[in-house]
mmCIF file of C-alpha atoms and ligand atoms in Angstrom:
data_model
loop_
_atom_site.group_PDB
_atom_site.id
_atom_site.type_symbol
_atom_site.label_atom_id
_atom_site.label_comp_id
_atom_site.label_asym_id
_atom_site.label_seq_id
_atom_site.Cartn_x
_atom_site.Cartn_y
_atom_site.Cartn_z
ATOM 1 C CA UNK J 578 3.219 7.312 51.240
ATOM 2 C CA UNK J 579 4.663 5.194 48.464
ATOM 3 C CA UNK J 580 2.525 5.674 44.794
ATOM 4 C CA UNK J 581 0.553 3.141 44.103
ATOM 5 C CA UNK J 582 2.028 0.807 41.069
ATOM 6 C CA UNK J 583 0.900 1.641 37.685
ATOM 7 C CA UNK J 584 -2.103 -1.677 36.654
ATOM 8 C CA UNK J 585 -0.434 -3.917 34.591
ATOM 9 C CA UNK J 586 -0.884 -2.708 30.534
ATOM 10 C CA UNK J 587 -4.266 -5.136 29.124
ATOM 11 C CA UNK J 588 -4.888 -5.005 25.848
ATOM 12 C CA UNK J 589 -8.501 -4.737 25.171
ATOM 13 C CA UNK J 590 -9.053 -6.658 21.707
ATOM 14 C CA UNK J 591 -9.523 -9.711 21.118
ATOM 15 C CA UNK J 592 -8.092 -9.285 17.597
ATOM 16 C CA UNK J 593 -5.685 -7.058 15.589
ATOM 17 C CA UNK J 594 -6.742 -5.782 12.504
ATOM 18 C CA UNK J 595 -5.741 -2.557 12.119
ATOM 19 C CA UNK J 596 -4.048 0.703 13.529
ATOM 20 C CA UNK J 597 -7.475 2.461 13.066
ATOM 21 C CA UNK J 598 -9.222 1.642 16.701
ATOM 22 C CA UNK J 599 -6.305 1.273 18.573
ATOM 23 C CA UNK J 600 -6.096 4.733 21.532
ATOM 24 C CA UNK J 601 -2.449 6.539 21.790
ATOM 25 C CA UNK J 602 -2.533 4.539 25.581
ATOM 26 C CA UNK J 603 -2.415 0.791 23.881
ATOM 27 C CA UNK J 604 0.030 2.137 20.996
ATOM 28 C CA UNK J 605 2.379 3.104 23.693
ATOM 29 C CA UNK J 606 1.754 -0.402 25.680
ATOM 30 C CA UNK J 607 2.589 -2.404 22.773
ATOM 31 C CA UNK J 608 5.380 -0.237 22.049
ATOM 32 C CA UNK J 609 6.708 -0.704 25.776
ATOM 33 C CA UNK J 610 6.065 -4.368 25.633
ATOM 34 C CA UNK J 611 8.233 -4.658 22.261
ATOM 35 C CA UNK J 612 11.156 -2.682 24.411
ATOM 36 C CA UNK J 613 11.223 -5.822 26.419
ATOM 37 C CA UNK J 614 10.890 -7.980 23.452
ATOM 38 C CA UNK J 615 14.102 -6.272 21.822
ATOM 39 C CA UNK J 616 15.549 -7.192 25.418
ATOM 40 C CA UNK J 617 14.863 -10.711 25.660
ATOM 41 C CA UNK J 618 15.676 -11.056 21.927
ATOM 42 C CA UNK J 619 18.811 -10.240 22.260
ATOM 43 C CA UNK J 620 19.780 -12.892 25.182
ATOM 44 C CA UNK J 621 21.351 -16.296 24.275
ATOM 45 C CA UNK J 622 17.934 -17.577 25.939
ATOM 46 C CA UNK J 623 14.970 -16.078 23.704
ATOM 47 C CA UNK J 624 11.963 -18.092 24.913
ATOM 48 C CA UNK J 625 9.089 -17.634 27.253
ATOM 49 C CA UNK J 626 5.995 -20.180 27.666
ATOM 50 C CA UNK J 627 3.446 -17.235 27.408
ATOM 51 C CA UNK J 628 2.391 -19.193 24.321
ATOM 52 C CA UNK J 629 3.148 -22.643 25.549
ATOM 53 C CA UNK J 630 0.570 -25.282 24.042
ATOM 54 C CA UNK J 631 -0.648 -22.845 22.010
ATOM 55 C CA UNK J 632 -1.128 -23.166 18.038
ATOM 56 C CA UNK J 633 -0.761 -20.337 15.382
ATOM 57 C CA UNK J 634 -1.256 -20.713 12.396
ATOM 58 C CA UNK J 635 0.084 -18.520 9.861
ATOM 59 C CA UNK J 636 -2.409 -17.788 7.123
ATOM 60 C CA UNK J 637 -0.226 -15.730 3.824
ATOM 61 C CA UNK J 638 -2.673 -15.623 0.560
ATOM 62 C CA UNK J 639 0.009 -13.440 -0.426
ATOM 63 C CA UNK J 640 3.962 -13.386 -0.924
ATOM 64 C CA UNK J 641 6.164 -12.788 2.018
ATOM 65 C CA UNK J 642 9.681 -13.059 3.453
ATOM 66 C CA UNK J 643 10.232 -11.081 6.806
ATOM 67 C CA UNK J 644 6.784 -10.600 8.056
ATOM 68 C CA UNK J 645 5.566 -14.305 7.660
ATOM 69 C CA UNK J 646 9.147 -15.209 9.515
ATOM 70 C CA UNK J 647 9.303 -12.451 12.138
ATOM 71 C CA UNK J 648 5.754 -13.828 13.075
ATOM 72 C CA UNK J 649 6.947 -17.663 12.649
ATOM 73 C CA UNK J 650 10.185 -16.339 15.225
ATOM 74 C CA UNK J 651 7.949 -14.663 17.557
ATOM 75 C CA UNK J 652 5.496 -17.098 18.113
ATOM 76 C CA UNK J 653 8.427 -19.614 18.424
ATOM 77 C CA UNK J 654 10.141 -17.045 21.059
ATOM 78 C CA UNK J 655 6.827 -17.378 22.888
ATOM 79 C CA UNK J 656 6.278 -20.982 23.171
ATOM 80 C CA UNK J 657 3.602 -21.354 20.595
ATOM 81 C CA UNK J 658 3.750 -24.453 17.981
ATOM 82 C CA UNK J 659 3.752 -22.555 15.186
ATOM 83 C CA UNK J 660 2.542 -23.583 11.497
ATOM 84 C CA UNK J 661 2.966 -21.799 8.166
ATOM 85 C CA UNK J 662 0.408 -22.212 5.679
ATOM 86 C CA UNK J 663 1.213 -20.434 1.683
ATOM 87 C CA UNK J 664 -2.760 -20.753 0.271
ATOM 88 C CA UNK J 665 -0.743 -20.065 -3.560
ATOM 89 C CA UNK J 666 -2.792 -20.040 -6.491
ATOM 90 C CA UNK J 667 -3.474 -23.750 -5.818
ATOM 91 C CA UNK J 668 -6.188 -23.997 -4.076
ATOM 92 C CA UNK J 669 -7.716 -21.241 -5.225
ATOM 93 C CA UNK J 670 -7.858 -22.182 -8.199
ATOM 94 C CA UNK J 671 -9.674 -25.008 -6.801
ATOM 95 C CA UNK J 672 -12.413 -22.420 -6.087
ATOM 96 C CA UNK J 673 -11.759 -22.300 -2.317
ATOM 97 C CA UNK J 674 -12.854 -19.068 -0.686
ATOM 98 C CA UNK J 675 -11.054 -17.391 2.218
ATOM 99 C CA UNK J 676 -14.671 -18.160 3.948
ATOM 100 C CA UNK J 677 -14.136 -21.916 3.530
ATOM 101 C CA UNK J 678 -10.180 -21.778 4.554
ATOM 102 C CA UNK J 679 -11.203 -19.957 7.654
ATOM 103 C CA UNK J 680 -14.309 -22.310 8.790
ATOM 104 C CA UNK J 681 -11.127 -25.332 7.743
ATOM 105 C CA UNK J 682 -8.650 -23.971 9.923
ATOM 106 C CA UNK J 683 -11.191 -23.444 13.056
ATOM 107 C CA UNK J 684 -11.886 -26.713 12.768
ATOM 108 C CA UNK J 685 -8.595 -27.590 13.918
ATOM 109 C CA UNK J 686 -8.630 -25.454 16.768
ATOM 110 C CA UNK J 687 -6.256 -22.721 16.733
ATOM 111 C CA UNK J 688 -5.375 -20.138 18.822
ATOM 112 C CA UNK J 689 -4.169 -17.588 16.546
ATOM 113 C CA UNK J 690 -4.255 -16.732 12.918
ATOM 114 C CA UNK J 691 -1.789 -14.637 11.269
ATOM 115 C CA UNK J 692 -3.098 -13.484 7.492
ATOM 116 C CA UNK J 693 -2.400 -11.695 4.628
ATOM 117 C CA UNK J 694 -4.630 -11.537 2.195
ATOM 118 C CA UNK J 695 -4.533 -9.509 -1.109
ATOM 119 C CA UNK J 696 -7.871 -7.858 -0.675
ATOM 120 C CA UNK J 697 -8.611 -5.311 1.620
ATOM 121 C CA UNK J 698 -10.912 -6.443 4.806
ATOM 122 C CA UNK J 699 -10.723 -9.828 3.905
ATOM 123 C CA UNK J 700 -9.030 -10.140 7.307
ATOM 124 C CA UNK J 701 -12.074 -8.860 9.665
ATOM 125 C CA UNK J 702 -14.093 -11.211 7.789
ATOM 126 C CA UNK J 703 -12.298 -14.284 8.993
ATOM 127 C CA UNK J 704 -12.238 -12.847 12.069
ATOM 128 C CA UNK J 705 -15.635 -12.982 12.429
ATOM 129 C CA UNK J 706 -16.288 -16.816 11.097
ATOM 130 C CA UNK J 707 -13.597 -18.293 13.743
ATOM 131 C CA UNK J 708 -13.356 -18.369 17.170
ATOM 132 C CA UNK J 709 -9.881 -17.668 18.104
ATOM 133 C CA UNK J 710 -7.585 -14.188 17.723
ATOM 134 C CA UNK J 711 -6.819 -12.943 14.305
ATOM 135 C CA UNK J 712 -3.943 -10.382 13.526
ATOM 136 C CA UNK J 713 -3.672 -8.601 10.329
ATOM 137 C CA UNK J 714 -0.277 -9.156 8.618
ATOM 138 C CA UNK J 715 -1.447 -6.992 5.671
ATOM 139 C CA UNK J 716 -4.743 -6.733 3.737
ATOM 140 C CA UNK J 717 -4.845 -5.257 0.006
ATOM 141 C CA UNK J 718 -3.743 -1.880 0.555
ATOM 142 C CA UNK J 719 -5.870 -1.102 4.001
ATOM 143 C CA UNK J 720 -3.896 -1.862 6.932
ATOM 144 C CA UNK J 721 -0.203 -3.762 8.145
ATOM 145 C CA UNK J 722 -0.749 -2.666 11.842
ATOM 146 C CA UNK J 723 2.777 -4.149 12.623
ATOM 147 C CA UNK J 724 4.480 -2.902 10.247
ATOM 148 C CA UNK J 725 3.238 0.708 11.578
ATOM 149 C CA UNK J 726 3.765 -0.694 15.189
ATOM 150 C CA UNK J 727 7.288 -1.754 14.130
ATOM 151 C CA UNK J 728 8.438 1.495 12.145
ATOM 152 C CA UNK J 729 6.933 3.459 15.545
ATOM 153 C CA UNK J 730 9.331 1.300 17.527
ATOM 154 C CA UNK J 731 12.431 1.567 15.283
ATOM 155 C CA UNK J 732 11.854 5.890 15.586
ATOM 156 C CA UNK J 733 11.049 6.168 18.658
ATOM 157 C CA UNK J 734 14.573 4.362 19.906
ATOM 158 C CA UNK J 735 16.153 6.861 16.778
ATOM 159 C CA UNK J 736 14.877 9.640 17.684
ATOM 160 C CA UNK J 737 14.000 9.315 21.657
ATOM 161 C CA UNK J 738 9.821 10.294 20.875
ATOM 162 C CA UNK J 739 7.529 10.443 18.022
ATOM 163 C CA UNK J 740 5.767 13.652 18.970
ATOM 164 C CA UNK J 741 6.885 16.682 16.896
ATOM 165 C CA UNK J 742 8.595 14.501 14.597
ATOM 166 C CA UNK J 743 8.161 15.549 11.109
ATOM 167 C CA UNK J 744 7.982 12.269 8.615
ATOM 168 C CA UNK J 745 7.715 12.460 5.373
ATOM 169 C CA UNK J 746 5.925 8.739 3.639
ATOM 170 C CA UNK J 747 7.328 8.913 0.189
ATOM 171 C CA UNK J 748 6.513 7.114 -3.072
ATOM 172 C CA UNK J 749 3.512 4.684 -3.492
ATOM 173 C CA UNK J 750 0.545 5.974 -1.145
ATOM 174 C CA UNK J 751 -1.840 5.042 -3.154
ATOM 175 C CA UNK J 752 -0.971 1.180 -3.057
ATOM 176 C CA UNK J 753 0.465 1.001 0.092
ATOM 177 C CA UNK J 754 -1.450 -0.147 3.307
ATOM 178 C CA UNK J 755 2.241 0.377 5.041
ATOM 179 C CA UNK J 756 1.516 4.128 4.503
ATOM 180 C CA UNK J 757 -1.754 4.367 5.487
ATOM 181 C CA UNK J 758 -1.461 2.025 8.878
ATOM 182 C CA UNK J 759 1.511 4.542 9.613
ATOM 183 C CA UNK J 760 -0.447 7.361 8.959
ATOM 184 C CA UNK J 761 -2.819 6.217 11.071
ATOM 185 C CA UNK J 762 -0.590 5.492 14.257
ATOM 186 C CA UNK J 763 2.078 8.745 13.441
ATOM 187 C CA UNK J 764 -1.043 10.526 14.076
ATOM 188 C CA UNK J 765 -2.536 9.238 17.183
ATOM 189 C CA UNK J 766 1.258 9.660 18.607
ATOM 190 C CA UNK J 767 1.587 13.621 17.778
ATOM 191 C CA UNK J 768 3.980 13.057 14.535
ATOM 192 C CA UNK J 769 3.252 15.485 11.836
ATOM 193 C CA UNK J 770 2.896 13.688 8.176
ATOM 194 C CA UNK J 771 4.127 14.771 4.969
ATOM 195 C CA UNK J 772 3.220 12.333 1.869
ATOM 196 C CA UNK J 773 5.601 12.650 -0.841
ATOM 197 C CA UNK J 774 4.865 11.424 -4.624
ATOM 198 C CA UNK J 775 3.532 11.959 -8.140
ATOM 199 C CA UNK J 776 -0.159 12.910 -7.833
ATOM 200 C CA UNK J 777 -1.226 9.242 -9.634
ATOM 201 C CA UNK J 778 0.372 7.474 -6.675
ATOM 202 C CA UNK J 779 -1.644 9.330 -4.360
ATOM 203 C CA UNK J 780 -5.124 8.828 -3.184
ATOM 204 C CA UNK J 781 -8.113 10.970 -3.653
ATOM 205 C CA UNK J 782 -8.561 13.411 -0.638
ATOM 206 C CA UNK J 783 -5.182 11.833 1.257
ATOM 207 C CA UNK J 784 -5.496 15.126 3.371
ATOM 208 C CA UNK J 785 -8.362 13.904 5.076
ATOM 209 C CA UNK J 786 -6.157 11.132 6.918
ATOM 210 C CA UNK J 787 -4.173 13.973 8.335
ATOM 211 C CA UNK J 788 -1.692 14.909 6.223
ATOM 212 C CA UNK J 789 0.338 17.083 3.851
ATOM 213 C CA UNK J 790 0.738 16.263 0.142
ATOM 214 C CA UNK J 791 3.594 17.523 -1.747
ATOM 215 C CA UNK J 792 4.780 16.759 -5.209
ATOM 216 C CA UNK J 793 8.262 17.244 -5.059
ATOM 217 C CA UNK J 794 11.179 15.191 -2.977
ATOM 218 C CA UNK J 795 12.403 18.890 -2.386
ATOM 219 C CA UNK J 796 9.365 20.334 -1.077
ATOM 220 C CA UNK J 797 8.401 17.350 1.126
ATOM 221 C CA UNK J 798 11.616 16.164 2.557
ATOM 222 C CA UNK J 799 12.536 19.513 2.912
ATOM 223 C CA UNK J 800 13.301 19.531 7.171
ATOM 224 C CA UNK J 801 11.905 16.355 8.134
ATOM 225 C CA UNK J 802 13.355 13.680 10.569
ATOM 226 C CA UNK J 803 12.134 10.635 9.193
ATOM 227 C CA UNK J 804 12.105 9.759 5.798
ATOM 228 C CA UNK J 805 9.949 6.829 5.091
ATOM 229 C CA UNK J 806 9.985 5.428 1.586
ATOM 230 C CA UNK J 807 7.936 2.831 -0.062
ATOM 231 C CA UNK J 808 7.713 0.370 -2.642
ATOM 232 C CA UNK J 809 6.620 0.808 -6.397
ATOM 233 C CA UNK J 810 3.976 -1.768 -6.073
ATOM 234 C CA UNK J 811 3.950 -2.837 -9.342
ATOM 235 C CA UNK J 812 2.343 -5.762 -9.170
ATOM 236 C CA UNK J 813 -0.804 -3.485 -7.931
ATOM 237 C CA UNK J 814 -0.867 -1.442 -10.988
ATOM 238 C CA UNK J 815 -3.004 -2.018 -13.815
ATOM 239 C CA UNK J 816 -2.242 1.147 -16.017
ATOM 240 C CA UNK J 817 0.710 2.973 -16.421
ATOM 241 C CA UNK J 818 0.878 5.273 -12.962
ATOM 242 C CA UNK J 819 4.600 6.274 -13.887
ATOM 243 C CA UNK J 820 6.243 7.093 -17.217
ATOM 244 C CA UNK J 821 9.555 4.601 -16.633
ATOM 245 C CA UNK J 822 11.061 3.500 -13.813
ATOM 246 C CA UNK J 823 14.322 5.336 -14.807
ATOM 247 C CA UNK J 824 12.308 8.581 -14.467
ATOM 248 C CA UNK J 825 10.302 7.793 -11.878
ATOM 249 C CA UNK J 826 13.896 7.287 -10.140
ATOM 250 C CA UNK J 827 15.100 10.837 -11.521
ATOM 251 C CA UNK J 828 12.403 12.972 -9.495
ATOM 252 C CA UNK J 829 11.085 10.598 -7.015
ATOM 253 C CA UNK J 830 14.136 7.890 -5.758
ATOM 254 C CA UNK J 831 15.802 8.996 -2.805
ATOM 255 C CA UNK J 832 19.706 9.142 -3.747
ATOM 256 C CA UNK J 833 22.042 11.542 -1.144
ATOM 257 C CA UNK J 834 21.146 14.381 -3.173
ATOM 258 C CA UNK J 835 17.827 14.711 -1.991
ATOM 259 C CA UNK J 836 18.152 13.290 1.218
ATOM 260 C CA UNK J 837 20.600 16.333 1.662
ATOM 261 C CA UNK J 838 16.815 18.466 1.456
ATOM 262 C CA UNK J 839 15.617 16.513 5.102
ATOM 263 C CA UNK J 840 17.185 17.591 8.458
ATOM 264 C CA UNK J 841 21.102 17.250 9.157
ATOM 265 C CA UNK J 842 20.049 13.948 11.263
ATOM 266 C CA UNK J 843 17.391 12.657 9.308
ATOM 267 C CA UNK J 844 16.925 9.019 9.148
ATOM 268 C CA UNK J 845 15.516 6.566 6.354
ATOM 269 C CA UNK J 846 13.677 3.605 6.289
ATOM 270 C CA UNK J 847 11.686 1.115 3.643
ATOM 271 C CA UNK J 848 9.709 -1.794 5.066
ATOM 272 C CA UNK J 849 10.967 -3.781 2.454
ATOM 273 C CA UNK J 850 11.258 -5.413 -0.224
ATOM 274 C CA UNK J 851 13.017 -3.009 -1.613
ATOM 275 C CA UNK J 852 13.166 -2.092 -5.128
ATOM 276 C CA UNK J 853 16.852 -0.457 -5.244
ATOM 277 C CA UNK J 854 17.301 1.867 -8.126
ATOM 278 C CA UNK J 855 13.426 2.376 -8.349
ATOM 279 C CA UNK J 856 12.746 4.004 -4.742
ATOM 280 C CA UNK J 857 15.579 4.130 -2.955
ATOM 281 C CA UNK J 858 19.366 4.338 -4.247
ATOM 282 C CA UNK J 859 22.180 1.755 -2.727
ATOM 283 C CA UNK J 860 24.377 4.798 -1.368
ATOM 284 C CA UNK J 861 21.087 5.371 1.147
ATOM 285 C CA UNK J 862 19.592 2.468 1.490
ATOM 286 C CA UNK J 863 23.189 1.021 2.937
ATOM 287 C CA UNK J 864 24.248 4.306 4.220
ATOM 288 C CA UNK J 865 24.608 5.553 7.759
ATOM 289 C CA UNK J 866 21.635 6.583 8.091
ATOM 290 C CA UNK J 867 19.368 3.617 7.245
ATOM 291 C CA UNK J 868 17.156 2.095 9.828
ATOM 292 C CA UNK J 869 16.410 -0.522 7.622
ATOM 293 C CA UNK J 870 17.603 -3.808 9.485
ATOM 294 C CA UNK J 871 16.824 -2.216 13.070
ATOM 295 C CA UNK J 872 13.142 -2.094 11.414
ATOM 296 C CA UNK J 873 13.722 -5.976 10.427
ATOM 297 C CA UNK J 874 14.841 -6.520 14.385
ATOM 298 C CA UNK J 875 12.091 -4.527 15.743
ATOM 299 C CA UNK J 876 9.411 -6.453 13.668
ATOM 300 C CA UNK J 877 10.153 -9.983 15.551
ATOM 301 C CA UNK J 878 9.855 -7.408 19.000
ATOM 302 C CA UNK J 879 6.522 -5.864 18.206
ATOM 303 C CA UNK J 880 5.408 -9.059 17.024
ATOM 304 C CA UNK J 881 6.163 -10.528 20.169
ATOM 305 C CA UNK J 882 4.126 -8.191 21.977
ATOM 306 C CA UNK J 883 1.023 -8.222 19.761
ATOM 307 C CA UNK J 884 0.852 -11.895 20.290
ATOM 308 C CA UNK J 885 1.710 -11.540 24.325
ATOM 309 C CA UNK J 886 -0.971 -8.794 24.355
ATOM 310 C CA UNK J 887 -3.880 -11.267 22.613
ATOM 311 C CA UNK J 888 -2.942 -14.016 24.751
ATOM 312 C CA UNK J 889 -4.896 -12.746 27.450
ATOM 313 C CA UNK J 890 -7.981 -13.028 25.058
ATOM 314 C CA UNK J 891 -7.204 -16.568 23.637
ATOM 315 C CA UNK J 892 -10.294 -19.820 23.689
ATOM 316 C CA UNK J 893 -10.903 -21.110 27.150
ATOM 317 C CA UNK J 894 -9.216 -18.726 28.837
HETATM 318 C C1 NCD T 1134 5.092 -4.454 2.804
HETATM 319 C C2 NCD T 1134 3.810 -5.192 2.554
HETATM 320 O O1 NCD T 1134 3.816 -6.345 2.175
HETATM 321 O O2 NCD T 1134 2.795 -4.581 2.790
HETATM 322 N N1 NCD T 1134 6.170 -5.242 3.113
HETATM 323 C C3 NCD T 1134 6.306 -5.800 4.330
HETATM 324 O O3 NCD T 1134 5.356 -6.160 4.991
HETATM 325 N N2 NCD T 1134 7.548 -5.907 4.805
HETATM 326 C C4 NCD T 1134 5.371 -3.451 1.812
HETATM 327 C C5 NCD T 1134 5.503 -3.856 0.388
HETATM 328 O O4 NCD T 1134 5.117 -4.935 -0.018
HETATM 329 O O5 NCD T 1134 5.980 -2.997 -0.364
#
């Protein structure tokens, strides 16, 4: 007798707003459908009409460069018309709230909204006041659930799995909603996680997420396979959570010296921006064993899929 085929992967969500929710089975269907996004990406022809007549609108309250264009790419790659929409201090200032932005946009029927927003859960909120899918492309320092998606992706092709993997997330925890989305999904997938950094930059009770804190670069790279660092988010800080960046450099950057502490084959990424010199030394950061533009690839992939994987949930279908 032949086996039956394996059901077609559905997402069940109508929206993406964080890693938190999401089982091991539709982490690894996303992840599948992003192989065959990397695929098709890298053909001369790039598009499919999944999205065809659709709109998206791309929602960023906050500064971006690769994840507002890896979204504007994918959605492109998918056949959606595709518009970007900077809310800067402007009208803001004008004493619009993300309430009234949201109830403007659904008024113009879209399909999907991308957003970043600066404070955390201000993304489920709009999700709730408009009728079409929502994905989370950061809020405040809660969740970037493609960012996590995308990092999965670029390790999992690295290393062949993500189980038994030890990664250490090093620098600013405390800011960071890349670390916590990624400690989130590392988790659910069997990775054990280290977090690496001065104890201001971490947050209260961060063992409680499931994880190991360690103060030094020696003690918490020491034999991992993934070293994951982050950005000094200084424009999160209001107090002084490092002495100087010159010393915050000296214990916490990663330079080859302490890389040398991870496994032989360890490999490094940053989700970018990054702050070279602060975090993460040139020699590494360009070095041969960066993931840090496969990350950039995989991001347009995974954000392929997310948006493939709402479509089944979008209005009047
Ligand atoms: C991150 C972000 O904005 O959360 N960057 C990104 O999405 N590529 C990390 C950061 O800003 O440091």
């Amino acid at each position: 007798m032949r086996p039956e085929p394996s059901p077609p992967f559905v997402f069940p969500h109508r929206h993406l707003l964080g890693v938190a929710g999401l089982s091991a089975f539709e982490i690894e269907g996303l992840l599948a459908a992003s192989e065959e996004a990397v695929a098709l990406s890298r053909q001369v022809e790039k598009k499919r009409s999944t999205l065809r007549g659709r709109t998206q609108i791309n929602l960023f309250f906050e500064n971006s460069t690769r994840t507002q264009s890896s979204f504007e790419i994918a959605g492109k790659r998918l056949g959606a018309d595709v518009m970007n929409m900077s809310v800067g201090a402007s009208s803001m200032k004008k004493g619009e709230t993300v309430l009234d932005t949201a109830a403007t946009l659904n008024a113009m029927r879209p399909d999907i909204i991308v957003v970043r927003h600066h404070a955390a859960g201000a993304v489920a909120l709009l999700a709730q006041k408009v009728d079409c899918s929502v994905v989370n492309a950061g809020d405040g320092a809660h969740e970037h659930p493609t960012q996590a998606l995308l990092d999965a992706l670029t390790i999992k092709r690295a290393k062949g799995r993500i189980e038994g993997l030890t990664v250490a997330i090093c620098g600013d925890v405390l800011h960071s909603r890349v670390a916590r989305s990624n400690i989130i999904l590392l988790n659910a997938l069997g990775a054990r996680v280290r977090v690496v950094a001065p104890s201001t930059l971490l947050p209260e009770g961060v063992e409680r997420l499931g994880v190991t804190a360690h103060r030094t670069m020696r003690e918490g790279l020491a034999g991992a396979d993934v070293v994951m660092m982050l950005r000094l988010q200084l424009e999160r800080m209001n107090g002084s959570f490092v002495p100087s960046v010159k010393e915050y450099f000296a214990h916490f950057g990663l330079d080859a010296a302490k890389l040398a502490y991870a496994a032989p084959d360890a490999v490094v990424m940053h989700p970018g921006p990054m702050n070279r010199g602060v975090e993460i030394a040139s020699e590494v950061a360009d070095g041969p064993r960066s993931l840090i533009r496969d990350q950039v690839e995989m991001g347009v992939a995974v954000r392929m899929a997310v948006l493939e994987a709402l479509s089944r949930h979008l209005p009047n279908d």
